[in-house]
mmCIF file of C-alpha atoms and ligand atoms in Angstrom:
data_model
loop_
_atom_site.group_PDB
_atom_site.id
_atom_site.type_symbol
_atom_site.label_atom_id
_atom_site.label_comp_id
_atom_site.label_asym_id
_atom_site.label_seq_id
_atom_site.Cartn_x
_atom_site.Cartn_y
_atom_site.Cartn_z
ATOM 1 C CA MET A 1 -6.258 -14.137 12.115
ATOM 2 C CA ASN A 2 -9.506 -16.044 12.553
ATOM 3 C CA THR A 3 -9.653 -19.465 10.943
ATOM 4 C CA THR A 4 -13.465 -19.787 10.685
ATOM 5 C CA VAL A 5 -14.510 -20.800 7.172
ATOM 6 C CA SER A 6 -17.637 -18.831 6.409
ATOM 7 C CA GLN A 7 -20.136 -19.551 3.643
ATOM 8 C CA THR A 8 -21.853 -16.185 4.108
ATOM 9 C CA LYS A 9 -22.048 -13.907 1.066
ATOM 10 C CA SER A 10 -23.083 -10.268 1.005
ATOM 11 C CA ARG A 11 -25.568 -9.795 -1.840
ATOM 12 C CA ASN A 12 -28.278 -7.595 -0.338
ATOM 13 C CA ILE A 13 -26.508 -4.834 1.532
ATOM 14 C CA LEU A 14 -27.898 -1.946 3.590
ATOM 15 C CA VAL A 15 -25.544 0.962 4.344
ATOM 16 C CA LEU A 16 -26.528 3.272 7.216
ATOM 17 C CA GLY A 17 -25.745 6.909 6.443
ATOM 18 C CA ALA A 18 -24.214 8.747 3.495
ATOM 19 C CA GLY A 19 -21.845 11.262 5.063
ATOM 20 C CA GLU A 20 -18.083 11.676 4.794
ATOM 21 C CA LEU A 21 -17.542 7.927 5.041
ATOM 22 C CA GLY A 22 -20.901 6.623 3.781
ATOM 23 C CA MET A 23 -20.619 8.234 0.315
ATOM 24 C CA PRO A 24 -17.250 6.635 -0.582
ATOM 25 C CA VAL A 25 -18.454 3.300 0.837
ATOM 26 C CA LEU A 26 -21.604 3.513 -1.335
ATOM 27 C CA ARG A 27 -19.681 4.520 -4.481
ATOM 28 C CA ASN A 28 -17.275 1.623 -4.148
ATOM 29 C CA LEU A 29 -19.917 -0.947 -3.195
ATOM 30 C CA ALA A 30 -22.011 0.085 -6.201
ATOM 31 C CA ARG A 31 -18.987 -0.168 -8.519
ATOM 32 C CA ARG A 32 -18.099 -3.649 -7.234
ATOM 33 C CA ALA A 33 -21.738 -4.818 -7.164
ATOM 34 C CA LYS A 34 -21.936 -4.384 -10.962
ATOM 35 C CA THR A 35 -19.478 -7.268 -11.351
ATOM 36 C CA ILE A 36 -21.153 -9.556 -8.805
ATOM 37 C CA GLU A 37 -24.274 -11.424 -9.789
ATOM 38 C CA GLY A 38 -27.271 -10.659 -7.606
ATOM 39 C CA ALA A 39 -25.535 -7.956 -5.555
ATOM 40 C CA ARG A 40 -27.646 -4.931 -4.687
ATOM 41 C CA ILE A 41 -27.062 -1.947 -2.439
ATOM 42 C CA SER A 42 -29.487 0.141 -0.390
ATOM 43 C CA VAL A 43 -28.905 3.099 1.900
ATOM 44 C CA LEU A 44 -30.848 4.247 4.941
ATOM 45 C CA LEU A 45 -31.275 8.029 5.055
ATOM 46 C CA ARG A 46 -33.410 10.372 7.097
ATOM 47 C CA ALA A 47 -36.377 11.832 5.207
ATOM 48 C CA SER A 48 -34.923 15.286 5.948
ATOM 49 C CA ALA A 49 -31.766 14.364 3.997
ATOM 50 C CA VAL A 50 -33.717 12.957 1.040
ATOM 51 C CA GLN A 51 -35.916 16.068 0.859
ATOM 52 C CA SER A 52 -33.160 18.557 1.726
ATOM 53 C CA ASP A 53 -32.734 21.611 -0.498
ATOM 54 C CA VAL A 54 -29.079 22.013 0.505
ATOM 55 C CA PRO A 55 -27.173 21.744 -2.818
ATOM 56 C CA ALA A 56 -24.465 19.386 -1.463
ATOM 57 C CA LYS A 57 -27.119 16.994 -0.100
ATOM 58 C CA GLN A 58 -29.080 17.163 -3.363
ATOM 59 C CA ARG A 59 -25.904 16.275 -5.273
ATOM 60 C CA ASP A 60 -25.305 13.279 -2.984
ATOM 61 C CA ILE A 61 -28.905 12.072 -3.372
ATOM 62 C CA ALA A 62 -28.683 12.433 -7.171
ATOM 63 C CA GLU A 63 -25.384 10.520 -7.179
ATOM 64 C CA ILE A 64 -26.863 7.758 -4.994
ATOM 65 C CA ARG A 65 -29.784 7.392 -7.429
ATOM 66 C CA ASP A 66 -27.424 7.414 -10.448
ATOM 67 C CA LEU A 67 -25.426 4.619 -8.831
ATOM 68 C CA GLY A 68 -28.590 2.505 -8.789
ATOM 69 C CA ILE A 69 -28.710 2.439 -4.989
ATOM 70 C CA GLU A 70 -32.130 2.116 -3.387
ATOM 71 C CA ILE A 71 -32.954 4.754 -0.775
ATOM 72 C CA VAL A 72 -34.783 3.584 2.353
ATOM 73 C CA GLU A 73 -36.049 6.307 4.670
ATOM 74 C CA GLY A 74 -35.549 5.868 8.401
ATOM 75 C CA ASP A 75 -34.215 7.446 11.570
ATOM 76 C CA LEU A 76 -31.796 5.545 13.791
ATOM 77 C CA VAL A 77 -32.559 7.704 16.825
ATOM 78 C CA LYS A 78 -36.347 7.824 16.546
ATOM 79 C CA SER A 79 -36.771 4.118 15.677
ATOM 80 C CA SER A 80 -36.833 1.494 18.424
ATOM 81 C CA VAL A 81 -34.480 -1.508 18.472
ATOM 82 C CA ASP A 82 -37.450 -3.680 17.431
ATOM 83 C CA GLU A 83 -38.245 -1.429 14.473
ATOM 84 C CA LEU A 84 -34.614 -1.359 13.355
ATOM 85 C CA ALA A 85 -34.292 -5.143 13.742
ATOM 86 C CA SER A 86 -37.352 -5.597 11.556
ATOM 87 C CA LEU A 87 -35.903 -3.253 8.907
ATOM 88 C CA PHE A 88 -32.437 -4.900 8.982
ATOM 89 C CA SER A 89 -33.974 -8.355 8.542
ATOM 90 C CA ASN A 90 -34.757 -7.457 4.893
ATOM 91 C CA TYR A 91 -31.003 -7.590 4.141
ATOM 92 C CA ASP A 92 -28.129 -10.043 4.503
ATOM 93 C CA THR A 93 -25.554 -7.403 5.472
ATOM 94 C CA VAL A 94 -25.731 -4.076 7.306
ATOM 95 C CA ILE A 95 -22.807 -1.631 7.259
ATOM 96 C CA GLY A 96 -22.842 1.220 9.786
ATOM 97 C CA CYS A 97 -21.563 4.538 8.391
ATOM 98 C CA THR A 98 -23.195 7.067 10.710
ATOM 99 C CA GLY A 99 -20.320 7.589 13.138
ATOM 100 C CA TYR A 100 -21.385 9.212 16.372
ATOM 101 C CA ALA A 101 -23.496 11.627 14.346
ATOM 102 C CA ALA A 102 -26.548 9.936 15.807
ATOM 103 C CA GLY A 103 -25.198 10.026 19.402
ATOM 104 C CA ILE A 104 -22.881 8.034 21.662
ATOM 105 C CA ASN A 105 -25.505 5.361 22.420
ATOM 106 C CA THR A 106 -26.343 4.632 18.786
ATOM 107 C CA PRO A 107 -23.508 2.141 18.077
ATOM 108 C CA MET A 108 -24.829 -0.161 20.855
ATOM 109 C CA LYS A 109 -28.449 0.315 19.786
ATOM 110 C CA LEU A 110 -27.559 -0.618 16.194
ATOM 111 C CA ALA A 111 -25.532 -3.646 17.301
ATOM 112 C CA LYS A 112 -28.486 -4.887 19.385
ATOM 113 C CA ALA A 113 -30.830 -4.380 16.439
ATOM 114 C CA ALA A 114 -28.410 -6.196 14.106
ATOM 115 C CA LEU A 115 -28.212 -9.232 16.408
ATOM 116 C CA GLN A 116 -31.963 -9.241 17.048
ATOM 117 C CA SER A 117 -32.655 -9.111 13.295
ATOM 118 C CA GLY A 118 -30.666 -12.304 12.757
ATOM 119 C CA ILE A 119 -28.859 -10.879 9.700
ATOM 120 C CA PRO A 120 -25.936 -13.061 8.613
ATOM 121 C CA ARG A 121 -23.337 -10.280 8.544
ATOM 122 C CA TYR A 122 -22.789 -6.963 10.351
ATOM 123 C CA PHE A 123 -20.131 -4.282 9.894
ATOM 124 C CA PRO A 124 -20.444 -1.964 12.907
ATOM 125 C CA TRP A 125 -19.292 1.625 12.632
ATOM 126 C CA GLN A 126 -15.841 1.110 14.112
ATOM 127 C CA PHE A 127 -13.801 2.826 11.401
ATOM 128 C CA GLY A 128 -11.217 4.179 13.800
ATOM 129 C CA VAL A 129 -8.404 3.224 16.117
ATOM 130 C CA ASP A 130 -7.425 0.038 17.959
ATOM 131 C CA PHE A 131 -9.862 0.270 20.874
ATOM 132 C CA GLU A 132 -8.575 -2.956 22.463
ATOM 133 C CA ALA A 133 -4.981 -1.734 22.593
ATOM 134 C CA ILE A 134 -6.195 1.549 24.082
ATOM 135 C CA GLY A 135 -8.233 -0.234 26.756
ATOM 136 C CA ARG A 136 -10.966 1.120 28.977
ATOM 137 C CA GLY A 137 -10.919 4.240 31.122
ATOM 138 C CA GLY A 138 -8.855 6.465 28.806
ATOM 139 C CA PRO A 139 -9.521 10.157 28.183
ATOM 140 C CA GLN A 140 -11.895 9.474 25.246
ATOM 141 C CA ASP A 141 -14.954 7.762 26.743
ATOM 142 C CA ILE A 142 -16.586 7.063 23.372
ATOM 143 C CA PHE A 143 -13.818 4.492 22.806
ATOM 144 C CA ASP A 144 -15.191 2.527 25.802
ATOM 145 C CA ALA A 145 -18.616 2.446 24.109
ATOM 146 C CA GLN A 146 -16.965 0.856 21.062
ATOM 147 C CA LEU A 147 -15.438 -1.857 23.283
ATOM 148 C CA ASP A 148 -18.923 -2.584 24.671
ATOM 149 C CA VAL A 149 -20.117 -3.202 21.088
ATOM 150 C CA ARG A 150 -17.194 -5.562 20.419
ATOM 151 C CA GLU A 151 -18.013 -7.533 23.572
ATOM 152 C CA LEU A 152 -21.630 -7.886 22.500
ATOM 153 C CA LEU A 153 -20.716 -9.057 18.990
ATOM 154 C CA ARG A 154 -18.218 -11.597 20.332
ATOM 155 C CA SER A 155 -20.750 -12.965 22.833
ATOM 156 C CA GLN A 156 -22.762 -14.629 20.049
ATOM 157 C CA SER A 157 -22.163 -16.691 16.934
ATOM 158 C CA LYS A 158 -25.315 -16.206 14.833
ATOM 159 C CA THR A 159 -24.342 -12.958 13.134
ATOM 160 C CA GLU A 160 -20.843 -12.766 11.688
ATOM 161 C CA TRP A 161 -19.143 -9.413 12.198
ATOM 162 C CA VAL A 162 -16.264 -7.589 10.567
ATOM 163 C CA ILE A 163 -14.557 -4.563 12.112
ATOM 164 C CA ILE A 164 -12.447 -2.321 9.896
ATOM 165 C CA SER A 165 -9.719 -0.379 11.725
ATOM 166 C CA THR A 166 -8.644 2.599 9.679
ATOM 167 C CA GLY A 167 -6.914 4.935 12.094
ATOM 168 C CA MET A 168 -7.841 8.602 11.927
ATOM 169 C CA PHE A 169 -9.441 9.967 8.764
ATOM 170 C CA MET A 170 -6.438 11.531 7.020
ATOM 171 C CA SER A 171 -8.033 14.965 6.534
ATOM 172 C CA TYR A 172 -8.663 15.168 10.290
ATOM 173 C CA LEU A 173 -4.898 15.218 10.954
ATOM 174 C CA PHE A 174 -4.786 18.509 9.042
ATOM 175 C CA GLU A 175 -8.007 20.011 10.491
ATOM 176 C CA PRO A 176 -7.078 23.499 11.794
ATOM 177 C CA GLU A 177 -9.357 22.915 14.810
ATOM 178 C CA PHE A 178 -7.444 19.739 15.744
ATOM 179 C CA GLY A 179 -4.345 21.938 16.113
ATOM 180 C CA VAL A 180 -1.657 19.456 15.029
ATOM 181 C CA VAL A 181 -0.836 21.099 11.700
ATOM 182 C CA ASP A 182 -0.799 24.869 12.039
ATOM 183 C CA LEU A 183 -0.343 26.208 8.515
ATOM 184 C CA GLN A 184 -0.693 29.846 9.635
ATOM 185 C CA ASN A 185 2.481 29.536 11.712
ATOM 186 C CA ASP A 186 4.162 26.695 9.777
ATOM 187 C CA THR A 187 4.246 24.585 12.931
ATOM 188 C CA VAL A 188 3.526 20.970 13.808
ATOM 189 C CA ASN A 189 2.265 20.482 17.358
ATOM 190 C CA ALA A 190 3.130 16.861 18.177
ATOM 191 C CA LEU A 191 0.575 15.039 20.321
ATOM 192 C CA GLY A 192 2.576 13.384 23.104
ATOM 193 C CA SER A 193 6.026 13.607 21.508
ATOM 194 C CA TYR A 194 7.750 13.852 18.128
ATOM 195 C CA ASP A 195 8.086 10.061 18.191
ATOM 196 C CA THR A 196 4.411 9.345 18.906
ATOM 197 C CA ALA A 197 2.850 7.735 15.834
ATOM 198 C CA VAL A 198 -0.566 7.878 14.210
ATOM 199 C CA THR A 199 -2.183 5.776 11.474
ATOM 200 C CA VAL A 200 -4.303 7.679 8.954
ATOM 201 C CA THR A 201 -6.423 6.651 5.939
ATOM 202 C CA THR A 202 -8.562 8.743 3.562
ATOM 203 C CA PRO A 203 -12.322 8.086 3.486
ATOM 204 C CA ASP A 204 -12.019 7.387 -0.282
ATOM 205 C CA ASP A 205 -9.519 4.607 0.412
ATOM 206 C CA ILE A 206 -11.640 3.305 3.300
ATOM 207 C CA GLY A 207 -14.597 3.128 0.878
ATOM 208 C CA ASP A 208 -12.562 1.251 -1.735
ATOM 209 C CA LEU A 209 -11.077 -1.175 0.815
ATOM 210 C CA THR A 210 -14.405 -1.702 2.594
ATOM 211 C CA ALA A 211 -15.930 -2.834 -0.719
ATOM 212 C CA GLU A 212 -12.950 -5.186 -1.223
ATOM 213 C CA ILE A 213 -13.453 -6.630 2.262
ATOM 214 C CA VAL A 214 -17.233 -7.013 1.863
ATOM 215 C CA PHE A 215 -16.865 -9.089 -1.338
ATOM 216 C CA TYR A 216 -13.538 -10.743 -0.461
ATOM 217 C CA GLU A 217 -13.295 -14.502 -0.918
ATOM 218 C CA PRO A 218 -12.927 -16.516 1.197
ATOM 219 C CA THR A 219 -15.403 -14.516 3.282
ATOM 220 C CA ILE A 220 -13.855 -12.566 6.133
ATOM 221 C CA ALA A 221 -15.717 -13.357 9.358
ATOM 222 C CA ASN A 222 -15.410 -12.380 13.011
ATOM 223 C CA GLU A 223 -12.207 -10.497 12.384
ATOM 224 C CA ILE A 224 -10.708 -7.045 12.851
ATOM 225 C CA VAL A 225 -9.170 -5.968 9.550
ATOM 226 C CA PHE A 226 -6.468 -3.325 9.791
ATOM 227 C CA LEU A 227 -5.967 -0.741 7.036
ATOM 228 C CA ALA A 228 -3.468 2.109 6.785
ATOM 229 C CA GLY A 229 -3.020 4.872 4.255
ATOM 230 C CA ASP A 230 0.096 5.761 6.212
ATOM 231 C CA THR A 231 1.605 5.453 9.663
ATOM 232 C CA VAL A 232 3.759 8.438 10.647
ATOM 233 C CA THR A 233 5.229 9.971 13.764
ATOM 234 C CA TYR A 234 4.487 13.648 14.332
ATOM 235 C CA GLY A 235 8.194 14.319 13.652
ATOM 236 C CA GLU A 236 7.883 12.561 10.274
ATOM 237 C CA LEU A 237 4.718 14.550 9.567
ATOM 238 C CA ALA A 238 6.713 17.779 9.985
ATOM 239 C CA ASP A 239 9.443 16.395 7.674
ATOM 240 C CA LYS A 240 6.850 15.515 5.024
ATOM 241 C CA LEU A 241 5.273 18.973 5.233
ATOM 242 C CA GLU A 242 8.701 20.571 4.765
ATOM 243 C CA VAL A 243 9.426 18.455 1.678
ATOM 244 C CA GLY A 244 5.924 18.775 0.217
ATOM 245 C CA LEU A 245 5.556 22.522 0.750
ATOM 246 C CA SER A 246 9.249 23.442 0.330
ATOM 247 C CA ARG A 247 9.478 25.531 3.488
ATOM 248 C CA PRO A 248 10.637 24.937 7.061
ATOM 249 C CA PHE A 249 8.202 23.885 9.794
ATOM 250 C CA SER A 250 8.728 24.529 13.502
ATOM 251 C CA ARG A 251 7.924 21.714 15.896
ATOM 252 C CA SER A 252 6.532 21.769 19.391
ATOM 253 C CA GLU A 253 5.519 18.939 21.705
ATOM 254 C CA TRP A 254 2.169 18.922 23.469
ATOM 255 C CA THR A 255 3.104 16.419 26.171
ATOM 256 C CA VAL A 256 0.600 14.053 27.774
ATOM 257 C CA PRO A 257 0.600 15.889 31.162
ATOM 258 C CA VAL A 258 -0.184 19.167 29.359
ATOM 259 C CA LEU A 259 -2.928 17.557 27.250
ATOM 260 C CA MET A 260 -4.432 15.888 30.358
ATOM 261 C CA GLU A 261 -4.392 19.180 32.259
ATOM 262 C CA GLU A 262 -6.135 20.952 29.368
ATOM 263 C CA LEU A 263 -8.776 18.216 29.396
ATOM 264 C CA ALA A 264 -9.215 18.471 33.175
ATOM 265 C CA ASN A 265 -9.957 22.188 32.700
ATOM 266 C CA ASP A 266 -12.722 21.403 30.201
ATOM 267 C CA PRO A 267 -13.684 17.731 30.724
ATOM 268 C CA GLN A 268 -16.493 17.584 28.127
ATOM 269 C CA ASN A 269 -14.397 19.077 25.335
ATOM 270 C CA MET A 270 -14.400 16.480 22.528
ATOM 271 C CA MET A 271 -11.278 17.813 20.834
ATOM 272 C CA ARG A 272 -9.296 17.752 24.094
ATOM 273 C CA LYS A 273 -10.414 14.160 24.720
ATOM 274 C CA TYR A 274 -9.147 13.155 21.280
ATOM 275 C CA ARG A 275 -5.863 15.066 21.664
ATOM 276 C CA ALA A 276 -5.138 13.442 25.036
ATOM 277 C CA ALA A 277 -5.945 9.943 23.734
ATOM 278 C CA PHE A 278 -3.794 10.421 20.612
ATOM 279 C CA GLY A 279 -1.030 11.928 22.785
ATOM 280 C CA ILE A 280 -0.894 8.763 24.907
ATOM 281 C CA GLY A 281 -0.478 7.057 21.535
ATOM 282 C CA ARG A 282 -1.398 3.511 22.573
ATOM 283 C CA GLY A 283 -3.602 1.870 19.912
ATOM 284 C CA MET A 284 -3.326 4.859 17.561
ATOM 285 C CA ALA A 285 -0.807 3.405 15.093
ATOM 286 C CA TRP A 286 0.103 0.097 13.486
ATOM 287 C CA ASP A 287 2.670 -1.083 10.992
ATOM 288 C CA LYS A 288 1.450 -0.472 7.436
ATOM 289 C CA ALA A 289 3.304 -3.610 6.308
ATOM 290 C CA ASN A 290 0.769 -5.804 8.164
ATOM 291 C CA THR A 291 -2.376 -4.210 6.746
ATOM 292 C CA PHE A 292 -5.027 -5.648 4.415
ATOM 293 C CA ASN A 293 -4.205 -3.040 1.754
ATOM 294 C CA VAL A 294 -0.492 -3.945 1.662
ATOM 295 C CA ARG A 295 -1.213 -7.704 1.761
ATOM 296 C CA GLU A 296 -3.592 -7.318 -1.196
ATOM 297 C CA GLY A 297 -1.293 -4.913 -3.066
ATOM 298 C CA ILE A 298 -3.906 -2.127 -3.128
ATOM 299 C CA LYS A 299 -2.429 1.338 -3.546
ATOM 300 C CA VAL A 300 -3.616 3.979 -1.082
ATOM 301 C CA THR A 301 -3.059 7.695 -0.498
ATOM 302 C CA THR A 302 -0.058 8.410 1.733
ATOM 303 C CA VAL A 303 0.452 11.512 3.882
ATOM 304 C CA SER A 304 2.882 12.904 1.267
ATOM 305 C CA ASP A 305 0.296 12.262 -1.496
ATOM 306 C CA TRP A 306 -2.352 14.060 0.590
ATOM 307 C CA ILE A 307 -0.099 17.061 1.247
ATOM 308 C CA GLY A 308 0.720 17.279 -2.486
ATOM 309 C CA ALA A 309 -2.941 17.043 -3.522
ATOM 310 C CA ASN A 310 -4.471 19.308 -0.873
ATOM 311 C CA LEU A 311 -1.920 21.724 0.564
ATOM 312 C CA SER A 312 0.309 22.930 -2.267
ATOM 313 C CA GLY A 313 0.022 26.688 -2.504
ATOM 314 C CA LYS A 314 -1.256 26.980 1.084
HETATM 315 N N1 NAP B 1 -11.340 7.661 12.350
HETATM 316 C C1 NAP B 1 -11.634 8.938 12.347
HETATM 317 O O1 NAP B 1 -10.786 9.770 12.387
HETATM 318 C C2 NAP B 1 -13.022 9.340 12.240
HETATM 319 C C3 NAP B 1 -13.994 8.389 12.208
HETATM 320 C C4 NAP B 1 -15.284 8.783 12.028
HETATM 321 C C5 NAP B 1 -15.573 10.099 11.924
HETATM 322 N N2 NAP B 1 -14.603 11.005 11.965
HETATM 323 C C6 NAP B 1 -14.910 12.422 11.762
HETATM 324 O O2 NAP B 1 -16.235 12.605 12.163
HETATM 325 C C7 NAP B 1 -16.989 13.200 11.128
HETATM 326 C C8 NAP B 1 -18.151 12.302 10.827
HETATM 327 O O3 NAP B 1 -17.881 11.373 9.778
HETATM 328 P P1 NAP B 1 -18.929 10.293 9.381
HETATM 329 O O4 NAP B 1 -18.858 9.929 7.941
HETATM 330 O O5 NAP B 1 -18.805 9.180 10.347
HETATM 331 O O6 NAP B 1 -20.274 11.065 9.674
HETATM 332 P P2 NAP B 1 -21.018 12.200 8.833
HETATM 333 O O7 NAP B 1 -20.242 12.643 7.670
HETATM 334 O O8 NAP B 1 -21.483 13.223 9.808
HETATM 335 O O9 NAP B 1 -22.240 11.336 8.337
HETATM 336 C C9 NAP B 1 -23.154 10.818 9.218
HETATM 337 C C10 NAP B 1 -24.292 10.205 8.438
HETATM 338 O O10 NAP B 1 -25.208 9.677 9.386
HETATM 339 C C11 NAP B 1 -26.501 10.172 9.117
HETATM 340 N N3 NAP B 1 -27.297 10.284 10.322
HETATM 341 C C12 NAP B 1 -27.090 11.108 11.372
HETATM 342 N N4 NAP B 1 -28.048 10.930 12.283
HETATM 343 C C13 NAP B 1 -28.913 9.987 11.785
HETATM 344 C C14 NAP B 1 -30.107 9.385 12.249
HETATM 345 N N5 NAP B 1 -30.649 9.718 13.425
HETATM 346 N N6 NAP B 1 -30.706 8.453 11.490
HETATM 347 C C15 NAP B 1 -30.173 8.102 10.287
HETATM 348 N N7 NAP B 1 -29.034 8.640 9.793
HETATM 349 C C16 NAP B 1 -28.418 9.570 10.536
HETATM 350 C C17 NAP B 1 -26.270 11.500 8.476
HETATM 351 O O11 NAP B 1 -27.426 11.835 7.748
HETATM 352 P P3 NAP B 1 -28.054 13.316 7.663
HETATM 353 O O12 NAP B 1 -27.653 13.819 6.335
HETATM 354 O O13 NAP B 1 -29.513 13.073 7.761
HETATM 355 O O14 NAP B 1 -27.514 14.116 8.810
HETATM 356 C C18 NAP B 1 -25.064 11.196 7.581
HETATM 357 O O15 NAP B 1 -25.468 10.571 6.394
HETATM 358 C C19 NAP B 1 -16.135 13.408 9.946
HETATM 359 O O16 NAP B 1 -16.016 14.771 9.726
HETATM 360 C C20 NAP B 1 -14.833 12.745 10.296
HETATM 361 O O17 NAP B 1 -13.751 13.612 10.054
HETATM 362 C C21 NAP B 1 -13.334 10.662 12.130
#
């Protein structure tokens, strides 16, 4: 825990992106901002998203407007670091919610722009696993890029930063393409072993908790805040599926040597990189008891809740 006492307050906040994570972050920031004098929220979106005729995008844009959030048009890939720095300098806080959607080099570009802009507070897009515990040189090279961003942020003291570690998005654990939960064959394929653990949190809970952290007093500064909807082993995941869906589940182990061999056969395959990294298990799970949400007594969706809400009847 960092002991710095910060006087920084987030009152003029720019969120980058409004996708799976950005929308819940925006909803919760807007809800909290209503109770905080002088707080206002803006979102940076590409012009193509604002003008899109895709119904789901139009619904999101309408919701953003209804929430009283100001839309700023921009493109994180096309803009230079100088241009982004100039844009960011209109705000006191920038929160990255674009993931790697804008490419593997974008997190570093955004961090450079944030520092150059001189904004008081920056939340990089690091809503994921414990990159430090994982260390460099693992099967998922995008994790190394996230460590580079941490090094840059720590190398200075002008802009305060907050990193929010959430584990995997909970829905991703059940993604058919990920292969861990195979509902067609009622099987759980454990990454690494049945005892390997994974921390998971829903994007809705991440949005709620991010808003709590942004407005938390005393201000959280230069700290990695850990969240967890749940921390389960793959064996426990199978148990929870059996209870929640009232039918037996077979279990198989995808061991690390097997996962590494599959990756070696297709080295650019993103899914295989993730599976191998999660199979090794280091940095992928932490004790829920030590998380911000438990410390603050904030209820979150557990794996059993998620199974009950999303998988019954499947
Ligand atoms: N911890 C985890 O497990 C974890 C973490 C992150 C992501 N994921 C997975 O990865 C997926 C992505 O999630 P996400 O919320 O991070 O991303 P997302 O839902 O794809 O949203 C990305 C956002 O960034 C915007 N964007 C993309 N390129 C841009 C650019 N050049 N300039 C400005 N904005 C740009 C997109 O806008 P447009 O509408 O213009 O495209 C969108 O609003 C999810 O499906 C999630 O399951 C998992």
